[in-house]
Amino acid sequence: MSRYITDVNILDPYEHQPVQVPTGWHKLDTDLNSGASGDFLYLVYERCDQDRPITDIRILVGDEKPSEGYEKIPVDLNKGAVDKDSKPHPLFMAVTRTAVAGHGPIEDLLITSWGEHDPKVEPPSGYSRIDTDLNKGVGGAYIYLDRRPAATS
């Protein structure tokens, strides 16, 4: 098995149906809309033997376009969730496999979350945080994606 993450996607199971994780993929167990009353959404990732690992992940807000070399995952991370005025706040994930200064191949991903009245949870040692709350604008738990890059030589 490859040590680098080579693909990511968002699963959107119908209603309360069990999440069907594709063979060879790994699911992070935190609902990306936890506490926000949106659709149940789960991040999945794949590791496979190829020479194109993901090197960076960004969160796009609203109709923001991905930077050159980034591929947008076309699932709204706030799907079905709205703010107190019933307005949506769409967020999307974008990934790249090209070399990015300061970013090596990603070895691991995890979701860190905490409630509104709980203390902020820092990323574990060796991980860096993608600094956008995945429930941005729609309330619910604070949910962040943390990544562990490959060690550089």
CSV table of C-alpha atoms in Angstrom, one decimal:
chain,number,residue,atom,x,y,z
A,1,MET,CA,0.0,0.0,0.0
A,2,SER,CA,1.2,3.5,-0.9
A,3,ARG,CA,2.0,5.8,2.0
A,4,TYR,CA,0.6,8.9,0.3
A,5,ILE,CA,-3.0,10.0,-0.3
A,6,THR,CA,-3.7,10.0,-4.0
A,7,ASP,CA,-7.4,10.9,-4.1
A,8,VAL,CA,-10.2,12.4,-1.9
A,9,ASN,CA,-13.9,12.6,-2.3
A,10,ILE,CA,-17.1,13.5,-0.3
A,11,LEU,CA,-19.7,10.8,0.2
A,12,ASP,CA,-23.3,12.0,0.5
A,13,PRO,CA,-25.4,9.0,1.6
A,14,TYR,CA,-29.1,9.2,1.1
A,15,GLU,CA,-31.0,10.2,4.3
A,16,HIS,CA,-29.8,7.8,7.1
A,17,GLN,CA,-28.7,5.0,4.8
A,18,PRO,CA,-25.4,3.3,5.6
A,19,VAL,CA,-22.3,5.0,4.0
A,20,GLN,CA,-21.1,2.8,1.2
A,21,VAL,CA,-17.3,3.3,1.1
A,22,PRO,CA,-15.7,2.3,-2.2
A,23,THR,CA,-13.3,-0.7,-2.0
A,24,GLY,CA,-9.8,0.5,-1.1
A,25,TRP,CA,-11.0,3.8,0.3
A,26,HIS,CA,-10.9,5.0,3.9
A,27,LYS,CA,-13.7,7.1,5.5
A,28,LEU,CA,-13.2,9.7,8.2
A,29,ASP,CA,-16.1,9.1,10.7
A,30,THR,CA,-17.0,12.7,11.4
A,31,ASP,CA,-20.1,14.1,9.6
A,32,LEU,CA,-18.9,17.2,7.9
A,33,ASN,CA,-22.2,18.9,8.8
A,34,SER,CA,-22.2,17.9,12.4
A,35,GLY,CA,-24.7,20.1,14.3
A,36,ALA,CA,-25.4,22.2,11.3
A,37,SER,CA,-28.6,20.4,10.2
A,38,GLY,CA,-27.3,19.8,6.7
A,39,ASP,CA,-26.9,16.6,4.7
A,40,PHE,CA,-24.7,13.8,6.2
A,41,LEU,CA,-21.4,14.2,4.4
A,42,TYR,CA,-18.2,12.1,4.9
A,43,LEU,CA,-14.7,12.6,3.6
A,44,VAL,CA,-13.1,9.5,2.0
A,45,TYR,CA,-9.6,9.1,0.7
A,46,GLU,CA,-7.6,6.6,-1.2
A,47,ARG,CA,-4.0,5.5,-1.2
A,48,CYS,CA,-2.8,3.7,-4.2
A,49,ASP,CA,0.5,2.9,-5.9
A,50,GLN,CA,0.9,5.8,-8.4
A,51,ASP,CA,3.3,8.7,-8.7
A,52,ARG,CA,0.7,11.5,-8.2
A,53,PRO,CA,0.0,12.0,-4.5
A,54,ILE,CA,-2.0,15.0,-3.3
A,55,THR,CA,0.3,17.7,-2.2
A,56,ASP,CA,-2.2,20.4,-1.0
A,57,ILE,CA,-5.9,20.8,-0.2
A,58,ARG,CA,-7.7,24.2,-0.1
A,59,ILE,CA,-11.2,25.1,0.9
A,60,LEU,CA,-13.1,27.3,-1.6
A,61,VAL,CA,-15.8,29.7,-0.3
A,62,GLY,CA,-18.9,30.3,-2.4
A,63,ASP,CA,-18.2,30.6,-6.1
A,64,GLU,CA,-14.4,31.0,-5.6
A,65,LYS,CA,-12.5,29.4,-8.4
A,66,PRO,CA,-9.7,27.0,-7.7
A,67,SER,CA,-6.2,28.2,-8.3
A,68,GLU,CA,-4.3,27.0,-11.3
A,69,GLY,CA,-3.4,23.3,-10.9
A,70,TYR,CA,-6.1,22.6,-8.4
A,71,GLU,CA,-9.1,20.4,-9.0
A,72,LYS,CA,-12.5,21.3,-7.4
A,73,ILE,CA,-14.4,18.4,-5.7
A,74,PRO,CA,-18.0,19.3,-6.8
A,75,VAL,CA,-19.8,18.5,-3.5
A,76,ASP,CA,-20.8,21.5,-1.3
A,77,LEU,CA,-19.4,20.8,2.1
A,78,ASN,CA,-22.3,22.7,3.6
A,79,LYS,CA,-24.9,20.9,1.5
A,80,GLY,CA,-28.4,21.2,3.0
A,81,ALA,CA,-27.2,23.6,5.8
A,82,VAL,CA,-28.2,27.2,6.0
A,83,ASP,CA,-27.5,30.1,8.3
A,84,LYS,CA,-30.1,31.7,10.7
A,85,ASP,CA,-31.5,33.7,7.7
A,86,SER,CA,-32.0,30.5,5.7
A,87,LYS,CA,-29.1,31.4,3.3
A,88,PRO,CA,-26.7,28.8,2.2
A,89,HIS,CA,-22.9,29.2,2.6
A,90,PRO,CA,-21.3,26.8,0.0
A,91,LEU,CA,-17.8,25.5,0.6
A,92,PHE,CA,-15.9,23.2,-1.7
A,93,MET,CA,-12.6,21.3,-1.5
A,94,ALA,CA,-9.9,21.7,-4.1
A,95,VAL,CA,-6.8,19.5,-4.4
A,96,THR,CA,-3.6,19.5,-6.3
A,97,ARG,CA,-1.0,16.9,-7.2
A,98,THR,CA,1.6,19.4,-8.4
A,99,ALA,CA,4.6,20.6,-6.4
A,100,VAL,CA,3.6,23.4,-4.0
A,101,ALA,CA,6.3,25.3,-2.0
A,102,GLY,CA,6.2,24.2,1.6
A,103,HIS,CA,3.9,21.2,0.9
A,104,GLY,CA,5.1,17.6,0.4
A,105,PRO,CA,2.8,14.7,-0.4
A,106,ILE,CA,0.0,14.2,2.2
A,107,GLU,CA,0.3,11.0,4.2
A,108,ASP,CA,-2.7,11.3,6.4
A,109,LEU,CA,-5.9,13.3,7.0
A,110,LEU,CA,-8.2,13.6,10.0
A,111,ILE,CA,-11.1,15.7,11.1
A,112,THR,CA,-10.8,17.7,14.4
A,113,SER,CA,-14.0,19.0,15.9
A,114,TRP,CA,-15.3,20.7,19.0
A,115,GLY,CA,-18.5,22.3,20.2
A,116,GLU,CA,-19.3,26.0,20.5
A,117,HIS,CA,-18.6,26.0,24.3
A,118,ASP,CA,-15.7,23.6,24.3
A,119,PRO,CA,-12.0,24.7,24.1
A,120,LYS,CA,-10.4,24.8,20.7
A,121,VAL,CA,-8.7,21.5,19.8
A,122,GLU,CA,-5.3,21.9,18.2
A,123,PRO,CA,-4.1,19.5,15.5
A,124,PRO,CA,-2.1,16.6,16.7
A,125,SER,CA,1.7,16.7,16.6
A,126,GLY,CA,3.0,16.4,13.0
A,127,TYR,CA,-0.3,17.7,11.5
A,128,SER,CA,-1.2,21.1,10.0
A,129,ARG,CA,-4.6,22.6,9.9
A,130,ILE,CA,-6.5,23.8,6.8
A,131,ASP,CA,-7.7,27.0,8.4
A,132,THR,CA,-11.3,27.1,7.3
A,133,ASP,CA,-14.1,25.8,9.6
A,134,LEU,CA,-16.0,23.3,7.4
A,135,ASN,CA,-19.3,24.5,9.0
A,136,LYS,CA,-18.4,28.1,8.2
A,137,GLY,CA,-21.5,30.3,8.2
A,138,VAL,CA,-24.0,27.6,9.1
A,139,GLY,CA,-23.3,27.0,12.8
A,140,GLY,CA,-22.9,23.5,14.3
A,141,ALA,CA,-19.6,22.1,15.6
A,142,TYR,CA,-16.3,23.6,14.6
A,143,ILE,CA,-14.9,21.2,12.1
A,144,TYR,CA,-11.4,21.4,10.6
A,145,LEU,CA,-9.4,19.2,8.3
A,146,ASP,CA,-5.9,18.4,9.5
A,147,ARG,CA,-3.2,16.9,7.3
A,148,ARG,CA,0.1,15.2,7.9
A,149,PRO,CA,2.6,15.8,5.2
A,150,ALA,CA,5.4,13.4,4.4
A,151,ALA,CA,8.6,14.0,6.3
A,152,THR,CA,11.1,15.9,4.3
A,153,SER,CA,14.7,14.7,4.0
